[in-house]
Every structure is written in C-alpha cells, then in structure tokens.
Coordinates of C-alpha atoms and ligand atoms in Angstrom, one line a residue:
M184 CA 15.9 60.5 -75.3
S185 CA 14.8 57.5 -73.3
K186 CA 14.4 53.9 -74.1
G187 CA 11.5 51.7 -73.3
I188 CA 9.0 49.0 -74.4
R189 CA 5.9 50.0 -76.4
I190 CA 3.1 47.9 -77.9
Q191 CA 0.9 49.1 -80.7
K192 CA -1.6 46.3 -80.3
N193 CA -2.3 43.1 -78.3
G194 CA -0.6 39.9 -79.2
G195 CA 2.3 37.6 -78.5
I196 CA 5.7 38.8 -77.4
E197 CA 6.4 39.9 -81.0
V198 CA 4.3 43.0 -80.3
L199 CA 6.8 44.3 -77.8
E200 CA 9.0 46.9 -79.4
Y201 CA 12.1 48.4 -77.7
V202 CA 12.1 51.9 -78.9
D203 CA 13.1 55.5 -78.2
I204 CA 10.5 57.2 -76.1
V205 CA 9.8 60.7 -74.9
P206 CA 8.9 60.6 -71.2
G207 CA 5.5 62.0 -70.3
E208 CA 5.0 65.6 -69.3
L209 CA 5.6 66.2 -65.6
G210 CA 2.2 67.2 -64.1
P211 CA 2.1 69.1 -60.8
H212 CA 1.7 65.9 -58.7
D213 CA 4.1 63.8 -60.8
V214 CA 7.6 62.5 -60.2
R215 CA 10.1 61.4 -62.8
V216 CA 11.9 58.3 -61.7
R217 CA 15.0 57.0 -63.3
N218 CA 14.5 53.2 -63.0
H219 CA 17.4 51.1 -62.0
A220 CA 15.4 47.9 -62.0
V221 CA 11.9 47.0 -63.3
G222 CA 9.7 44.2 -62.1
V223 CA 8.1 41.7 -64.5
N224 CA 4.7 40.4 -63.4
F225 CA 2.1 38.1 -64.9
I226 CA -0.3 41.1 -65.1
D227 CA 2.0 42.6 -67.7
I228 CA 1.3 39.5 -69.8
Y229 CA -2.5 40.0 -69.4
F230 CA -2.1 43.6 -70.7
R231 CA 0.0 42.4 -73.6
T232 CA -2.5 39.7 -74.6
G233 CA -5.5 41.9 -74.0
L234 CA -7.0 39.8 -71.2
Y235 CA -6.9 43.1 -69.3
P236 CA -7.6 46.0 -71.7
A237 CA -4.9 48.7 -71.9
P238 CA -6.4 52.3 -71.6
S239 CA -5.1 53.2 -75.1
F240 CA -2.6 52.3 -77.8
P241 CA 0.3 52.6 -78.3
T242 CA 1.0 51.8 -74.6
G243 CA 3.9 51.0 -72.4
L244 CA 3.8 48.0 -70.1
G245 CA 4.8 47.3 -66.5
A246 CA 3.7 48.8 -63.2
E247 CA 6.6 48.1 -60.9
G248 CA 10.1 49.5 -60.5
A249 CA 12.7 51.0 -58.3
G250 CA 15.1 53.9 -58.9
V251 CA 16.0 57.5 -58.1
V252 CA 13.8 60.6 -58.4
E253 CA 15.1 62.8 -61.2
A254 CA 12.5 65.6 -61.2
V255 CA 9.3 66.5 -59.4
G256 CA 6.2 68.5 -60.3
E257 CA 5.5 71.8 -58.5
A258 CA 2.9 70.4 -56.1
V259 CA 4.9 67.3 -55.0
T260 CA 5.5 67.4 -51.3
E261 CA 6.9 64.0 -50.2
F262 CA 9.8 63.5 -52.7
K263 CA 12.8 65.4 -54.0
P264 CA 15.4 64.8 -56.7
G265 CA 17.9 62.2 -55.5
D266 CA 15.5 60.2 -53.3
R267 CA 15.5 56.4 -53.6
V268 CA 12.0 55.2 -54.4
A269 CA 10.0 52.1 -55.4
Y270 CA 6.5 51.5 -56.8
A271 CA 4.1 48.7 -57.6
N272 CA 1.0 50.2 -58.9
A273 CA 2.0 52.8 -61.4
P274 CA 0.3 53.6 -64.7
L275 CA 1.5 51.3 -67.5
G276 CA 5.0 52.1 -68.7
A277 CA 7.5 50.9 -66.1
Y278 CA 9.3 48.9 -68.8
A279 CA 11.5 52.0 -69.5
D280 CA 14.6 53.7 -68.2
V281 CA 12.5 56.7 -66.9
H282 CA 8.8 56.7 -65.9
V283 CA 6.7 59.7 -64.9
I284 CA 4.2 58.7 -62.2
P285 CA 2.0 60.3 -59.6
E286 CA 3.7 60.7 -56.3
S287 CA 0.8 58.9 -54.6
V288 CA 2.1 55.5 -55.8
L289 CA 5.7 56.0 -54.7
V290 CA 7.2 54.8 -51.5
P291 CA 10.6 55.8 -50.1
L292 CA 13.1 53.0 -50.3
P293 CA 15.2 52.2 -47.2
E294 CA 19.0 52.3 -47.8
A295 CA 19.3 48.6 -46.8
I296 CA 17.1 47.5 -49.7
G297 CA 18.7 47.4 -53.2
F298 CA 17.0 48.5 -56.4
D299 CA 16.9 45.0 -57.8
E300 CA 15.4 43.6 -54.7
A301 CA 12.8 46.4 -54.5
A302 CA 11.7 46.0 -58.1
A303 CA 11.4 42.2 -57.5
V304 CA 9.4 42.5 -54.3
M305 CA 7.1 45.5 -54.4
L306 CA 4.2 44.2 -56.4
K307 CA 4.5 40.6 -55.3
G308 CA 5.2 41.4 -51.6
L309 CA 2.4 44.0 -51.3
T310 CA 0.1 41.4 -52.8
V311 CA 1.0 38.8 -50.2
Q312 CA 0.7 41.5 -47.5
Y313 CA -2.9 42.2 -48.4
L314 CA -3.8 38.5 -49.1
F315 CA -2.5 37.3 -45.7
R316 CA -2.9 40.3 -43.4
R317 CA -5.9 42.3 -44.6
L318 CA -8.2 40.4 -47.1
Y319 CA -8.2 37.6 -44.5
A320 CA -6.1 37.9 -41.3
L321 CA -4.4 34.5 -41.1
K322 CA -3.8 33.1 -37.7
P323 CA -0.9 31.0 -36.4
G324 CA -1.6 27.2 -36.7
Q325 CA -4.0 27.6 -39.7
T326 CA -3.4 25.4 -42.8
I327 CA -3.9 27.1 -46.2
L328 CA -3.6 26.1 -49.8
F329 CA -1.6 28.4 -52.1
H330 CA -1.2 27.6 -55.8
A331 CA 2.0 28.3 -57.9
A332 CA 4.0 28.4 -54.7
A333 CA 7.3 28.5 -56.5
G334 CA 6.4 31.6 -58.6
G335 CA 7.2 35.2 -57.9
V336 CA 4.3 35.8 -55.5
G337 CA 4.5 32.2 -54.4
L338 CA 8.0 32.2 -52.9
I339 CA 7.2 35.3 -50.9
A340 CA 3.9 33.7 -49.7
C341 CA 5.8 30.6 -48.5
Q342 CA 8.1 32.8 -46.4
W343 CA 5.4 35.1 -45.1
A344 CA 3.2 32.2 -44.1
K345 CA 6.1 30.6 -42.2
A346 CA 6.8 33.9 -40.4
L347 CA 3.1 34.0 -39.3
G348 CA 3.2 30.4 -38.1
V349 CA 0.8 29.4 -40.8
Q350 CA 1.1 26.0 -42.5
L351 CA 1.1 26.7 -46.2
I352 CA 0.5 23.8 -48.6
G353 CA 2.0 24.9 -51.9
T354 CA 1.3 23.5 -55.3
A355 CA 3.9 23.6 -58.1
G356 CA 4.2 22.2 -61.6
S357 CA 7.4 20.1 -61.0
D358 CA 9.2 18.3 -58.2
E359 CA 12.0 20.8 -58.5
K360 CA 9.7 23.8 -58.1
A361 CA 8.0 22.0 -55.2
R362 CA 11.4 21.6 -53.5
K363 CA 12.1 25.3 -54.0
A364 CA 8.8 26.2 -52.3
K365 CA 9.5 23.9 -49.4
E366 CA 13.1 25.3 -49.0
L367 CA 11.6 28.8 -48.7
G368 CA 9.0 27.8 -46.1
A369 CA 6.1 25.9 -47.5
W370 CA 4.9 23.3 -44.9
E371 CA 4.1 20.7 -47.5
T372 CA 3.9 20.7 -51.3
I373 CA 1.9 19.1 -54.0
N374 CA 3.2 18.6 -57.6
Y375 CA -0.1 19.2 -59.3
S376 CA 1.2 17.9 -62.6
T377 CA 1.3 14.4 -61.2
E378 CA -0.7 14.4 -57.9
S379 CA -4.4 15.1 -57.1
I380 CA -4.6 18.4 -55.3
V381 CA -7.8 17.4 -53.4
D382 CA -6.6 13.9 -52.3
R383 CA -3.4 15.3 -51.0
V384 CA -5.0 18.2 -49.2
L385 CA -7.5 15.8 -47.5
A386 CA -4.6 13.6 -46.5
L387 CA -2.4 16.4 -45.2
T388 CA -5.3 18.0 -43.2
N389 CA -6.7 14.7 -41.8
G390 CA -9.9 15.4 -43.8
Q391 CA -10.3 18.9 -42.3
K392 CA -9.4 20.8 -45.5
C393 CA -8.5 24.5 -45.5
P394 CA -10.2 27.7 -44.2
V395 CA -8.8 29.7 -47.1
V396 CA -7.5 28.8 -50.6
Y397 CA -5.4 31.3 -52.6
D398 CA -5.7 30.5 -56.3
S399 CA -3.9 32.6 -59.0
V400 CA -3.9 29.8 -61.5
G401 CA -7.6 30.3 -62.3
Q402 CA -9.4 28.1 -64.8
A403 CA -7.3 24.9 -64.3
T404 CA -7.5 24.8 -60.5
W405 CA -10.8 26.5 -59.7
E406 CA -12.8 23.3 -59.2
A407 CA -10.2 21.5 -57.1
S408 CA -9.6 24.7 -55.1
L409 CA -13.3 24.8 -54.1
D410 CA -13.1 21.1 -53.1
C411 CA -10.2 21.9 -50.7
L412 CA -12.3 24.4 -48.6
Q413 CA -13.9 23.8 -45.3
T414 CA -17.6 24.6 -44.9
R415 CA -17.9 28.4 -45.1
G416 CA -14.3 28.7 -46.3
L417 CA -13.0 31.5 -48.4
M418 CA -11.8 31.1 -52.0
V419 CA -9.4 33.9 -53.0
S420 CA -9.3 33.8 -56.8
F421 CA -6.6 36.4 -57.5
G422 CA -5.2 35.5 -60.9
N423 CA -5.6 33.8 -64.3
A424 CA -2.2 32.2 -65.2
S425 CA -4.0 29.3 -66.9
G426 CA -7.0 31.4 -68.1
P427 CA -9.8 33.3 -66.4
V428 CA -12.6 31.6 -64.4
T429 CA -15.9 32.4 -66.2
G430 CA -19.5 31.3 -66.2
V431 CA -19.6 30.2 -62.6
N432 CA -22.9 28.9 -61.3
L433 CA -23.3 30.4 -57.9
G434 CA -25.2 27.3 -56.7
V435 CA -21.8 25.5 -56.6
L436 CA -20.9 27.6 -53.6
A437 CA -23.9 26.3 -51.7
A438 CA -23.4 22.8 -52.8
K439 CA -19.8 22.7 -51.6
G440 CA -20.5 24.2 -48.2
S441 CA -21.7 27.8 -48.2
L442 CA -18.4 29.0 -49.5
Y443 CA -17.3 32.6 -49.9
V444 CA -15.4 33.8 -53.0
T445 CA -13.5 37.0 -53.6
R446 CA -11.7 38.2 -56.7
P447 CA -9.4 40.9 -55.4
S448 CA -6.9 43.3 -57.0
L449 CA -3.8 44.9 -55.4
K450 CA -4.8 48.3 -56.6
D451 CA -7.8 48.4 -54.3
Y452 CA -5.7 47.4 -51.3
V453 CA -3.2 50.2 -51.7
A454 CA -5.5 52.9 -53.0
K455 CA -5.2 54.9 -49.9
R456 CA -1.8 56.5 -49.2
E457 CA -1.7 55.3 -45.6
E458 CA -2.5 51.7 -46.7
L459 CA 0.4 51.7 -49.3
L460 CA 2.9 53.2 -46.8
S461 CA 2.0 50.8 -43.9
S462 CA 1.9 47.7 -46.2
A463 CA 5.3 48.6 -47.7
A464 CA 6.7 49.3 -44.2
E465 CA 5.6 45.8 -43.0
L466 CA 7.1 44.2 -46.1
F467 CA 10.4 46.1 -45.8
D468 CA 10.6 45.3 -42.1
L469 CA 10.2 41.5 -42.7
M470 CA 12.9 41.8 -45.3
Q471 CA 15.2 43.6 -43.0
Q472 CA 14.6 41.0 -40.3
G473 CA 15.7 38.4 -42.8
K474 CA 12.3 36.7 -42.7
I475 CA 11.6 37.4 -46.4
R476 CA 14.5 36.9 -48.8
V477 CA 13.8 38.0 -52.4
E478 CA 14.6 35.3 -54.9
I479 CA 15.6 37.0 -58.1
N480 CA 16.1 34.1 -60.4
Q481 CA 15.9 35.8 -63.8
R482 CA 17.6 39.1 -64.6
L483 CA 17.5 40.4 -68.2
P484 CA 18.3 43.6 -70.0
L485 CA 15.2 45.8 -70.6
A486 CA 15.4 45.2 -74.3
E487 CA 14.7 41.5 -73.7
A488 CA 11.3 42.1 -72.0
G489 CA 9.7 39.7 -74.4
K490 CA 12.1 36.9 -73.5
A491 CA 11.3 37.5 -69.8
Q492 CA 7.5 37.4 -70.4
Q493 CA 7.8 34.2 -72.5
A494 CA 9.8 32.5 -69.8
I495 CA 7.1 33.3 -67.2
E496 CA 4.2 32.4 -69.5
S497 CA 5.8 29.0 -70.3
R498 CA 6.3 28.2 -66.6
Q499 CA 10.1 28.1 -66.9
T500 CA 10.7 30.6 -64.0
T501 CA 10.8 30.4 -60.2
G502 CA 10.8 33.5 -58.0
A503 CA 11.0 37.0 -59.4
T504 CA 12.1 38.3 -62.8
I505 CA 13.5 41.8 -63.3
L506 CA 14.6 43.9 -66.2
L507 CA 17.7 46.1 -66.1
P508 CA 17.5 49.3 -68.1
D509 CA 21.2 50.0 -67.7
S510 CA 22.5 46.8 -69.1
Ligands
NDP631 P1 4.4 33.5 -61.4 O1 5.9 33.7 -61.3 O2 3.7 32.9 -60.2 O3 4.1 32.7 -62.7 C1 2.9 32.1 -62.8 C2 2.9 30.6 -62.4 O4 1.6 30.1 -62.5 C3 3.8 29.7 -63.2 O5 5.2 29.8 -62.8 C4 3.2 28.4 -63.1 O6 3.8 27.7 -61.9 C5 1.8 28.7 -62.7 N1 0.9 28.2 -63.8 C6 -0.1 27.3 -63.7 N2 -0.7 27.0 -64.8 C7 -0.1 27.9 -65.7 C8 -0.3 28.1 -67.1 N3 -1.3 27.4 -67.8 N4 0.4 29.0 -67.7 C9 1.3 29.7 -67.0 N5 1.6 29.6 -65.7 C10 0.8 28.6 -65.0 O7 3.7 34.9 -61.7 P2 3.5 36.1 -60.7 O8 4.2 35.9 -59.4 O9 3.8 37.4 -61.5 O10 2.0 36.1 -60.4 C11 1.3 35.0 -59.9 C12 -0.1 35.1 -60.0 O11 -0.7 36.1 -59.1 C13 -0.6 35.5 -61.4 O12 -1.8 34.8 -61.8 C14 -0.9 37.0 -61.2 O13 -1.9 37.5 -62.1 C15 -1.5 37.0 -59.8 N6 -1.4 38.3 -59.1 C16 -2.6 38.8 -58.7 C17 -2.5 40.0 -58.0 C18 -3.8 40.6 -57.5 O14 -3.8 41.5 -56.7 N7 -5.0 40.0 -57.9 C19 -1.3 40.8 -57.8 C20 -0.1 40.0 -58.2 C21 -0.2 38.8 -58.9 P3 3.8 26.1 -61.9 O15 4.6 25.6 -63.1 O16 4.4 25.7 -60.6 O17 2.4 25.7 -62.0

C-alpha cells in the first residue's frame, strides 16, 4: 500500500486528505517511480481551488517529483528499474510516495543532482528555460521586468537572467524578499507593496521601459505590467497568483503601444520529447556549472502538503517548497 494526497472536491486546504492509495495500473508505456522528493507549485493550488479544472474526482495533486524507477511497462525503452529520474509535467498525483507516469515525461537525473534539488527545480527551472530562451530569446544587455522575483520560479529567473547578462528588475512583496532576489542575481528590485512599479521602472530604465515583462501575479499587476512595456513590447502573462486576468479589451494593447501578449503554459513547451530533454539538459548544465543554485527554503513531510500550500498562497515563502514522502 502507498500513501498520498487525494481530494474529493475543490476547496481550501481542508480538502487535502493524506490517505492509503493504490498506485495506478502500469500501462505499456508507463513507469512507476518511487518519489524521494515532490515539488510544490502554485499550479497545484489552482487545481485544488478549481481555478484549473481537474480531469475527474477524486484526484491526486502535483505534477513534479524526483526518485527511482521501480517498475516499467512492457513497451518502455528509455528507463529501467533503479534509474534515477525526475519529472515536471506528469498527470496529477505526484503528491504520493509512488507515481505511475508515462515515460515520455521523465528525464534521467544526473548523479550530481540530488532528489530534493531535482524536485525543487524541474517545473520551475524548465519554466524559466522556455520563458527566457524560447518563448522570447533574451539578449545580453536587455532589461526586463519579472514579478514575484523571490518566489520559486522567481529566484531561478534572477540567476538565469544574470547568467545571460540580462538586467532583471524583480518585484517582491517585502524588503526582505527583495533583498533575497538581489542576492540571487536581480539587477534591481521593487517592493511592490510600498513602491510604484511603473515609476520605478521608468526611473531605472531612464524612461526606456522594458522589451518584455514576465507577469505571473496576474490580476493585481496586469495594468502596471503593460505600462512598463516599450512600444511593440511583449507581455508574458504566465500565472494568476493574485487571480486571473479576465475581460481584457484588446484596444488597450493598441493604446499602450501596439503591444503583444502571450499566455503560455509549460506543457506546450515540453510537449515534444526532444524539447523536454534539451531544456532539462540546459538547466542541469547551468546547475552543475554553479550558475543556478536551487533555494529550497521549505521542506515538509508529504502528509503536510496542506501546510505547504497554505504557506505559498499566503506569500510566506521564498524559493522552492518540497514534500518528503519518507519523513
Ligand atoms: P511562488 O513561489 O512564486 O509564489 C507565488 C508568489 O506570488 C508569492 O510568493 C508572492 O510573492 C506573489 N504574489 C503576489 N500576489 C499574490 C497573491 N495575491 N497571492 C499569493 N501570491 C502572490 O510560486 P511558484 O514559483 O510556484 O509559481 C510562480 C508563478 O508562476 C505562479 O503564478 C505560477 O502559476 C506561475 N507558473 C506558470 C507556469 C507556466 O508555464 N505558465 C509554470 C510555472 C509557474 P510576493 O509576496 O513577493 O509578491
């Protein structure tokens, strides 16, 4: 028997139940992974609350983890029992000690990278990879605005931007968080609880503003983000931490300078096997060169998944949060 988190319905953290589970049947292309560490991400909260609909109920939660292959389906070609692996885009249910997932979402984990680190970096690091390298190819010397820069995705973004020679202006909800973002590589920071995002961006860029803005906060920052873009700049709206952006009048994009907007999702940037493998290789390489250090600032037992989600939702965390099935 295994243990894991299940929800019967959408709601607050009280709907998370830590229960005995029967791992899914192993299909021909599936791999059973014994998770040593599981990543917690804001998207897990969206699935819990219902902002993103789960395919069915009861459902597991979580898409990210790292561990060891325990068993493989008869048609699996790339993995065998005993292999160290990690994943970021699995079907819901990573909040468990074992997870049965298609081999297509797994990557081999280099010996030099620990399970905790991998579970903390896969989803967030692959996100920064596609945001900075493929959705828009950032160039050295550019100045960008990146919201929630002290969060899980944010602290990786600060370091990746620095490695690329890009000046990242990071927003954060407190001076302490802003300091953290700067320590990890943000060029400048804005405490958006006390300072005007637009005024500070104008001042920091000598009125030039930014070619790209990365906004995962959503509703609360949407308008200010658009005002920080240069003419024909790109607004990357990739999350909803403060609530979703809805009811946009497209005319606003013309009024503010023929802006572009995209609302991307990691799954569409790692859908092809070769994209997943090359993105993960780039991420692991930067980690092994010491250019990206994974900040795991919250570690909790798997049974305390609700506490972990609550901490993220209430803006108490910095860096990554992981759950440990074995503790
Ligand atoms: P974070 O650790 O960044 O936590 C979210 C942060 O958002 C908080 O720490 C907080 O930082 C900030 N925030 C601002 N307003 C609010 C609010 N009202 N409620 C809660 N938080 C708020 O989470 P993750 O690293 O897991 O994810 C970051 C974002 O990136 C999320 O929106 C997520 O959905 C998105 N994402 C999108 C992906 C994609 O492909 N589209 C993939 C991965 C993540 P502060 O206090 O400093 O403001």
